[in-house]
Amino acid sequence: MFRFIPGVLLKQLYTRNSLRNTPDGVMFSLKNRLADARFTGLQQASIDGKSYDTDTFMLELEGDEPVAVRDVSPAKPLAFPLRRSVRVLAKGMHLEPGTHQLSITLHTQPFGLLTINVDDTLQIAEPEPVPVDQIPRSSVADYAPEAVDKRRVFMQDYTGTRPHHLTQQSFDPEVIKGNCENFVGIAQVPIGLAGPLRINGEHAQGEFLIPLATTEGTLVASYNRGMKLINLSGGVLCTVQDDGMQRAPVFQFADARKARDFVRWIEQNHPLLAAEAESTSQYAKLLYVDSYLNGKLAFLRFGYSTGDAAGQNMVSKATLAACNYILQQYEGIEHFFLESNMATDKKPSQINMLQSRGKRVTAEVRIPRELLIRELQVEPEQLDRHARIGNVGARLAGTNNNGLHSVNGLAALFIATGQDVACLAESSACIAFSEITPEGDLYGSVTLPSLIVATHGGGTGLPTQRECLELMGCYGAGQVNKLAEITAGVVAAGELSLAAAISSLDWVSSHEKMGRK
């Protein structure tokens, strides 16, 4: 993954404030924050310029027995997985209180020779803290039945409750690994079916049953009503217009002129940056690097296509590799952060509405006048007037869309299909448009400029969520644009149904009849 690892990143492998005296020497801690690796030997280690004999070192990987460095070699490497910590213990003289300079050179696979140079302050032993109840976990097998059972017993003892439904999952907890930590059970959310919905897309063609996970009465019925009208009108035309996922690092320089020159260098070296970024994944493809200058800060916005995955983690890894190359090749960078808050992860933003994040997809419907009056008891002019007035209300309120409730159907579909529900912050952005045709019919469209969905990875492979995706023929590789088109169609149905309900005064009465316990 990483052909170059600059010192500024290598320092992050060292755990600050971990330097301590032990009864027979010193110790400190390292944590793998790069990628899965293997330790194959220690070339040198020194503190304050004094070298330590490498044979005196022991390595204690979190959750495992200590291993002598002399027993580690390329033929017998020590696994150092991502996010795991290792304590490094060395026999020898004790250190005096204060700050000390450490230099450690490691042999690793696949990174080769790594030298970490850091300053750290010796931590003085303090009285043992009063024990605090902690949720049980295993650093080695945290999803094994034994670990899960310990947490459930802890939960029951700590709260004085005896949950039954919470702990009744229908699958091996191992499948949760990578999706949820400290696993104890399952949230069972009701799923209702809406549709079939006729989609006239480039990727989704035909009629689809839509699984919606919700606890809100009338939601499924409302979307079902909109889908019925769309079907009677010949279906919804859906089009994916753009695709991209971003990561936005920032680089600080001594002055604005140096920041400007850096951006020019970035523009000239796009092919090299793309090669570094794309070496981390077979799916990530670097489409562009936009730049935004503000004083001595240079903000870069890397945009990628990410295949069938939503891709936030994928583009983080790819952008880190590109930034490693930048830090290695370009001088004068004073500070660097992998994310500047300009990718606007899980936040609504104007930049994502304009430049697209995830899928930009539009759903269009044309509803015959007589059909609209017969089925929903409203005239096209009434819906169009309501939409125009709603534009003013949305403008005054400062919302991220001028639609009515795009997030309702999106949330229900996200939960059912294992999407990252926090991405509703971006995905809920909805630009609605309507007009009366020369024939007196209603034309309407909704555009989702930052819809973040996936059919592979994340929570899409969990048992229930996979089954819901399979209901629509959307599970696995090559299906993400199909899911995006179906999702836009669902939103269009919901917008149409609620708009008619508000205009015909069915809104409150429907909730009174169907949405109350």
XYZ file of C-alpha atoms in Angstrom:
517
model
C 0.000 0.000 0.000
C 2.621 2.563 1.102
C 5.767 2.936 -0.953
C 6.839 5.918 1.162
C 6.109 6.602 4.831
C 7.331 10.073 5.880
C 8.607 10.659 9.391
C 5.594 12.804 10.273
C 3.429 9.685 9.878
C 5.904 7.255 11.415
C 5.769 9.230 14.643
C 2.095 8.339 14.873
C 3.069 4.695 15.419
C 4.502 5.617 18.802
C 2.053 5.864 21.709
C 2.665 9.159 23.497
C 3.244 9.079 27.264
C 3.938 5.344 27.220
C 7.603 5.617 28.327
C 8.060 4.125 31.793
C 10.656 2.535 34.026
C 10.097 -1.115 34.895
C 11.684 -3.113 37.749
C 14.482 -4.251 35.391
C 14.565 -1.625 32.641
C 12.248 0.534 30.507
C 9.200 0.080 28.339
C 7.148 1.994 25.735
C 4.306 1.180 23.370
C 3.705 1.174 19.613
C 0.358 0.975 17.825
C -0.158 -0.002 14.176
C -2.106 2.815 12.525
C -1.100 2.066 8.911
C -2.093 -1.401 7.694
C -1.660 -5.074 8.599
C 2.060 -5.755 8.909
C 4.653 -8.182 10.225
C 7.626 -7.361 12.440
C 10.718 -9.191 11.219
C 13.503 -7.746 13.370
C 14.922 -4.828 15.335
C 17.960 -3.177 13.787
C 18.693 -0.587 16.461
C 17.139 1.167 19.426
C 18.571 4.083 21.356
C 17.426 6.447 24.092
C 19.181 9.808 24.405
C 21.839 8.549 22.011
C 22.641 5.456 24.078
C 22.171 2.257 22.092
C 20.531 -0.764 23.637
C 21.500 -4.316 22.781
C 18.646 -5.609 20.615
C 18.876 -9.013 22.336
C 17.600 -7.437 25.554
C 14.227 -6.540 24.001
C 10.912 -8.336 24.446
C 7.714 -7.660 22.480
C 4.331 -8.108 24.112
C 1.550 -7.942 21.540
C -1.794 -7.030 23.075
C -3.463 -10.231 24.252
C -0.472 -12.497 23.488
C 2.518 -13.868 25.388
C 5.800 -11.863 25.289
C 8.241 -12.772 22.508
C 12.012 -12.217 22.563
C 13.221 -10.067 19.670
C 16.018 -12.545 18.987
C 13.353 -15.157 18.172
C 11.825 -12.974 15.439
C 13.131 -13.096 11.867
C 11.910 -12.889 8.252
C 11.383 -16.635 8.443
C 9.525 -16.318 11.773
C 7.795 -12.907 11.643
C 5.582 -11.540 14.393
C 2.160 -10.481 13.115
C 1.346 -6.831 13.871
C -2.288 -6.338 12.764
C -3.843 -2.956 12.133
C -5.051 -1.205 15.313
C -3.156 -3.607 17.616
C -0.665 -2.368 20.202
C 2.656 -3.876 21.202
C 4.590 -3.137 24.373
C 8.351 -2.958 23.893
C 10.346 -3.931 27.006
C 14.098 -3.524 27.349
C 16.330 -4.606 30.216
C 18.882 -2.068 31.307
C 19.403 1.111 33.297
C 16.463 3.184 34.480
C 15.728 6.624 33.022
C 15.710 9.879 34.945
C 12.501 11.948 35.083
C 12.070 14.284 32.124
C 11.853 14.142 28.347
C 13.916 11.626 26.401
C 14.772 11.111 22.736
C 13.966 7.685 21.295
C 15.117 6.243 17.990
C 13.906 2.813 16.870
C 14.651 1.153 13.532
C 12.436 -1.816 12.657
C 12.481 -4.416 9.914
C 8.933 -4.953 8.679
C 6.882 -6.550 5.962
C 5.618 -5.041 3.696
C 7.015 -1.597 4.609
C 10.689 -2.508 4.775
C 12.987 -0.588 7.124
C 11.204 1.965 9.342
C 12.911 4.441 11.662
C 10.821 6.154 14.323
C 12.306 9.239 16.014
C 10.242 10.726 18.848
C 10.506 12.650 22.104
C 8.535 11.353 25.075
C 8.314 12.228 28.755
C 8.992 9.524 31.318
C 5.788 8.673 33.182
C 6.194 8.391 36.941
C 4.300 5.523 38.529
C 1.154 6.658 40.329
C -1.066 4.864 42.854
C -3.308 2.258 41.288
C -6.591 3.892 40.243
C -9.833 2.780 41.810
C -11.241 0.017 39.577
C -14.120 1.102 37.353
C -16.627 -1.318 35.908
C -15.822 -1.844 32.243
C -17.631 -3.657 29.478
C -15.872 -7.027 29.025
C -14.044 -7.504 25.754
C -11.448 -9.798 24.237
C -8.655 -8.343 22.127
C -8.282 -11.682 20.338
C -11.770 -13.210 19.967
C -14.306 -10.535 20.834
C -17.141 -12.125 18.818
C -16.740 -15.641 20.191
C -19.770 -16.911 22.171
C -17.810 -16.734 25.414
C -16.991 -13.030 24.951
C -20.545 -12.185 23.940
C -21.972 -14.093 26.915
C -19.672 -12.243 29.339
C -20.949 -8.915 28.040
C -24.562 -10.037 28.334
C -24.037 -11.145 31.948
C -22.284 -7.824 32.678
C -25.188 -5.937 31.070
C -27.767 -7.822 33.135
C -25.867 -7.439 36.405
C -25.080 -3.768 35.825
C -28.620 -2.741 34.839
C -30.678 -5.231 36.819
C -32.599 -6.175 33.678
C -33.099 -9.478 31.862
C -33.442 -8.683 28.131
C -34.917 -11.464 26.014
C -35.591 -10.119 22.503
C -32.382 -8.074 22.439
C -30.215 -11.201 22.649
C -32.058 -13.361 20.101
C -29.979 -13.023 16.946
C -30.410 -15.708 14.276
C -26.787 -15.838 13.095
C -23.225 -16.380 14.292
C -21.918 -13.193 16.007
C -18.701 -13.558 13.981
C -20.508 -12.040 10.975
C -20.818 -8.778 12.958
C -17.021 -8.324 13.037
C -16.181 -5.078 11.301
C -19.699 -3.693 11.793
C -20.202 -3.326 15.557
C -18.003 -3.457 18.653
C -18.972 -4.808 22.102
C -21.727 -6.858 20.458
C -24.552 -8.010 22.743
C -27.618 -8.364 20.506
C -29.873 -7.192 17.734
C -32.303 -4.286 17.285
C -35.359 -5.736 15.606
C -37.059 -3.028 13.528
C -40.337 -3.813 11.740
C -39.995 -4.108 7.959
C -42.946 -3.473 5.691
C -43.230 -3.999 1.941
C -44.213 -1.235 -0.453
C -44.776 -1.537 -4.159
C -44.146 -3.068 -6.545
C -42.662 0.130 -7.975
C -42.061 0.341 -11.711
C -38.589 1.781 -12.414
C -37.621 2.891 -15.914
C -33.903 3.316 -15.362
C -30.698 2.527 -17.149
C -29.698 0.040 -14.449
C -33.017 -0.755 -12.746
C -35.726 -1.809 -15.168
C -38.959 -3.442 -14.118
C -41.094 -3.668 -10.995
C -39.536 -3.939 -7.549
C -40.833 -4.707 -4.081
C -39.377 -2.199 -1.602
C -38.499 -3.262 1.990
C -38.864 -0.336 4.409
C -37.714 -0.632 8.040
C -39.619 1.806 10.212
C -41.534 2.326 13.435
C -43.564 5.221 12.012
C -47.156 4.310 11.265
C -48.440 5.424 7.809
C -44.950 5.593 6.287
C -45.179 2.347 4.324
C -48.785 3.055 3.378
C -47.921 6.544 2.158
C -45.051 5.374 -0.023
C -47.215 2.551 -1.307
C -49.867 5.062 -2.360
C -47.326 7.131 -4.287
C -45.974 3.999 -5.973
C -49.468 2.981 -7.097
C -49.976 6.347 -8.819
C -46.530 6.194 -10.436
C -47.227 2.706 -11.774
C -50.579 3.812 -13.229
C -48.676 6.619 -14.963
C -46.196 4.247 -16.596
C -43.409 4.257 -13.982
C -40.639 6.587 -12.847
C -37.704 7.536 -15.085
C -34.476 7.332 -13.074
C -31.007 8.508 -14.136
C -27.650 8.386 -12.331
C -25.938 11.621 -13.423
C -22.708 11.606 -11.438
C -20.689 9.487 -9.028
C -17.904 10.341 -6.610
C -16.585 10.035 -3.069
C -14.224 12.592 -1.561
C -11.516 13.003 1.032
C -10.163 16.495 1.733
C -6.689 16.810 3.293
C -5.200 20.178 4.196
C -1.578 21.347 4.090
C -0.193 24.357 5.965
C 2.745 26.438 4.724
C 4.778 29.410 5.934
C 2.814 31.857 3.786
C 0.143 32.146 1.120
C 2.607 32.208 -1.772
C 4.064 28.846 -0.796
C 0.554 27.421 -0.538
C -0.226 28.699 -4.056
C 2.947 27.155 -5.484
C 2.085 23.851 -3.810
C -1.313 23.763 -5.509
C 0.361 24.333 -8.882
C 2.659 21.384 -8.177
C -0.339 19.222 -7.301
C -1.990 20.109 -10.623
C 1.153 19.114 -12.527
C 1.527 15.769 -10.749
C -1.982 14.328 -10.950
C -0.857 11.077 -12.712
C 1.660 10.309 -9.944
C -0.878 11.020 -7.210
C -3.411 8.796 -8.977
C -0.886 5.958 -9.194
C -0.187 6.132 -5.450
C -3.842 6.390 -4.476
C -5.072 3.632 -6.764
C -2.366 1.225 -5.591
C -4.365 0.775 -2.376
C -7.538 -0.637 -3.956
C -8.731 -2.363 -7.100
C -11.902 -0.264 -6.964
C -10.774 3.280 -6.085
C -10.117 5.447 -9.147
C -8.942 9.023 -8.675
C -11.091 11.270 -10.850
C -9.880 14.726 -9.809
C -8.102 16.766 -7.154
C -9.742 20.136 -6.571
C -7.869 22.830 -4.679
C -9.088 25.645 -2.435
C -6.650 28.228 -1.097
C -7.215 30.229 2.059
C -4.211 32.212 3.243
C -1.355 29.818 3.946
C -3.690 26.796 3.961
C -4.073 24.604 0.886
C -7.215 22.473 0.958
C -7.309 19.569 -1.510
C -10.442 17.621 -2.364
C -9.671 14.190 -3.807
C -12.626 12.761 -5.734
C -12.897 9.034 -6.546
C -15.180 6.464 -8.042
C -15.489 3.551 -5.616
C -17.341 0.763 -7.394
C -20.186 -0.831 -5.435
C -18.973 0.344 -2.017
C -19.958 3.655 -0.428
C -16.208 4.131 -0.157
C -15.491 6.483 2.744
C -12.864 4.167 4.235
C -11.582 3.252 0.781
C -10.890 6.879 -0.160
C -9.310 7.579 3.235
C -6.783 4.821 2.627
C -6.167 5.910 -0.965
C -5.753 9.579 -0.054
C -3.377 8.727 2.781
C -1.165 6.909 0.276
C -1.221 9.931 -2.057
C -0.437 12.262 0.841
C 2.463 10.022 1.895
C 3.911 10.593 -1.567
C 3.315 14.351 -1.317
C 5.000 14.567 2.091
C 7.958 12.608 0.757
C 8.372 14.672 -2.405
C 7.399 18.236 -1.510
C 9.362 20.420 0.894
C 8.004 23.226 3.026
C 4.899 21.557 4.440
C 4.575 22.690 8.051
C 1.455 20.745 9.049
C -0.804 18.164 7.456
C -4.161 16.611 8.304
C -5.789 13.841 6.275
C -9.242 15.424 6.656
C -9.910 19.147 6.822
C -13.691 18.882 7.320
C -14.168 19.892 3.693
C -15.258 16.459 2.505
C -18.192 17.088 4.890
C -18.595 13.462 5.942
C -22.063 12.915 7.380
C -22.961 16.594 7.301
C -25.183 18.476 4.839
C -23.219 20.959 2.742
C -23.591 23.166 -0.292
C -20.383 21.850 -1.870
C -21.795 18.322 -1.986
C -25.058 19.541 -3.461
C -23.158 21.258 -6.269
C -20.323 18.796 -6.886
C -22.042 15.531 -5.871
C -21.005 13.077 -3.171
C -21.926 9.456 -3.644
C -24.468 9.205 -6.461
C -26.248 12.133 -8.073
C -29.502 10.598 -9.240
C -32.754 12.049 -10.587
C -36.239 10.512 -10.649
C -38.878 11.982 -13.008
C -42.612 11.349 -13.218
C -45.379 12.588 -15.482
C -48.819 12.152 -13.902
C -51.910 12.538 -16.139
C -54.312 15.163 -14.844
C -57.374 12.956 -14.578
C -55.408 10.195 -12.868
C -54.102 12.595 -10.213
C -57.596 13.901 -9.495
C -59.119 10.414 -9.364
C -56.474 8.749 -7.208
C -55.227 11.536 -4.901
C -58.103 14.030 -4.977
C -55.932 16.976 -6.043
C -55.420 18.931 -9.248
C -51.950 19.447 -10.766
C -52.231 23.208 -10.226
C -52.753 22.693 -6.510
C -49.615 20.583 -6.135
C -47.576 22.971 -8.264
C -48.758 25.968 -6.228
C -47.912 24.188 -2.987
C -44.433 23.375 -4.325
C -43.748 27.007 -5.271
C -44.860 28.262 -1.861
C -42.824 25.493 -0.234
C -39.727 26.779 -2.036
C -40.147 30.075 -0.197
C -40.630 28.312 3.141
C -37.544 26.159 2.615
C -35.524 29.229 1.669
C -36.609 31.063 4.813
C -35.864 28.042 6.990
C -32.427 27.423 5.438
C -32.964 23.719 4.839
C -30.766 21.477 2.708
C -33.656 20.720 0.345
C -36.972 21.994 -0.907
C -38.711 18.622 -0.829
C -41.038 17.411 1.884
C -39.621 14.291 3.541
C -36.946 12.595 1.450
C -35.245 11.336 4.598
C -38.318 9.315 5.620
C -38.060 6.776 2.829
C -34.277 6.996 2.764
C -33.952 6.133 6.466
C -36.338 3.198 6.170
C -34.539 1.860 3.110
C -31.088 2.485 4.633
C -31.900 0.502 7.775
C -33.427 -2.357 5.798
C -30.465 -2.671 3.416
C -27.518 -2.066 5.751
C -26.499 1.390 4.610
C -24.587 3.765 6.897
C -27.530 5.618 8.448
C -25.335 8.561 9.480
C -24.955 9.292 5.756
C -28.579 10.400 5.784
C -27.151 13.810 6.700
C -25.809 14.154 3.146
C -28.188 11.804 1.372
C -31.337 13.585 2.515
C -30.519 16.605 0.348
C -33.306 16.711 -2.231
C -34.010 19.210 -4.973
C -37.623 18.995 -6.108
C -39.032 20.565 -9.283
C -42.492 20.581 -10.828
C -44.422 22.196 -13.655
C -47.713 21.877 -15.481
C -47.342 20.448 -18.983
C -49.122 21.985 -22.011
C -51.613 19.115 -21.751
C -52.437 20.059 -18.144
C -50.596 17.093 -16.606
C -48.126 17.266 -13.721
C -44.399 16.844 -14.359
C -42.252 16.390 -11.275
C -38.669 15.458 -10.502
C -36.495 14.901 -7.456
C -32.711 15.036 -7.593
C -30.608 13.507 -4.824
C -27.196 15.187 -5.303
C -25.350 13.292 -2.591
C -26.904 9.850 -2.205
C -24.475 7.497 -0.477
C -25.471 3.862 -0.948
C -23.648 0.564 -1.368
C -24.391 -2.996 -2.417
C -21.072 -4.383 -1.216
C -19.172 -3.937 2.040
C -20.218 -2.210 5.250
C -23.493 -3.488 6.653
C -24.837 -4.770 3.335
C -23.553 -8.291 3.984
C -25.330 -8.752 7.310
C -27.963 -11.495 7.080
C -31.177 -9.446 7.222
C -29.788 -6.566 5.198
C -28.460 -8.867 2.509
C -31.867 -10.506 2.184
C -33.534 -7.108 1.753
C -31.064 -6.186 -0.983
C -31.685 -9.534 -2.646
C -35.440 -8.808 -2.690
C -34.632 -5.989 -5.126
C -31.867 -7.855 -6.956
C -29.362 -5.355 -5.618
C -26.887 -7.377 -3.575
C -23.229 -7.609 -4.579
C -20.964 -6.331 -7.318
C -22.338 -4.325 -10.209
C -25.603 -3.364 -8.517
C -25.002 -0.004 -6.849
C -26.378 2.186 -9.665
C -29.430 -0.036 -9.775
C -29.989 0.543 -6.066
C -29.451 4.299 -6.516
C -32.137 4.440 -9.205
C -34.594 2.432 -7.103
C -33.894 4.682 -4.108
C -34.603 7.825 -6.118
C -37.845 6.283 -7.340
C -38.885 5.545 -3.761
C -38.195 9.159 -2.755
C -40.272 10.409 -5.692
C -43.199 8.239 -4.589
C -42.996 9.599 -1.059
C -42.821 13.217 -2.185
C -45.831 12.785 -4.456
C -47.909 11.028 -1.806
C -47.217 13.500 1.012
C -47.702 16.551 -1.224
C -51.124 15.240 -2.214
C -51.984 14.370 1.391
C -51.179 17.906 2.563
C -53.113 19.523 -0.278
C -56.174 17.265 0.130
C -56.192 17.407 3.965
C -55.593 13.635 4.181
C -52.358 14.133 6.065
C -53.663 14.469 9.625
C -56.559 12.052 9.164
C -54.237 9.344 7.827
C -51.973 9.602 10.860
C -54.988 9.583 13.169
C -56.295 6.396 11.581
C -53.072 4.432 10.951
C -50.241 5.980 12.930
C -51.509 5.891 16.515
C -51.256 3.154 19.127
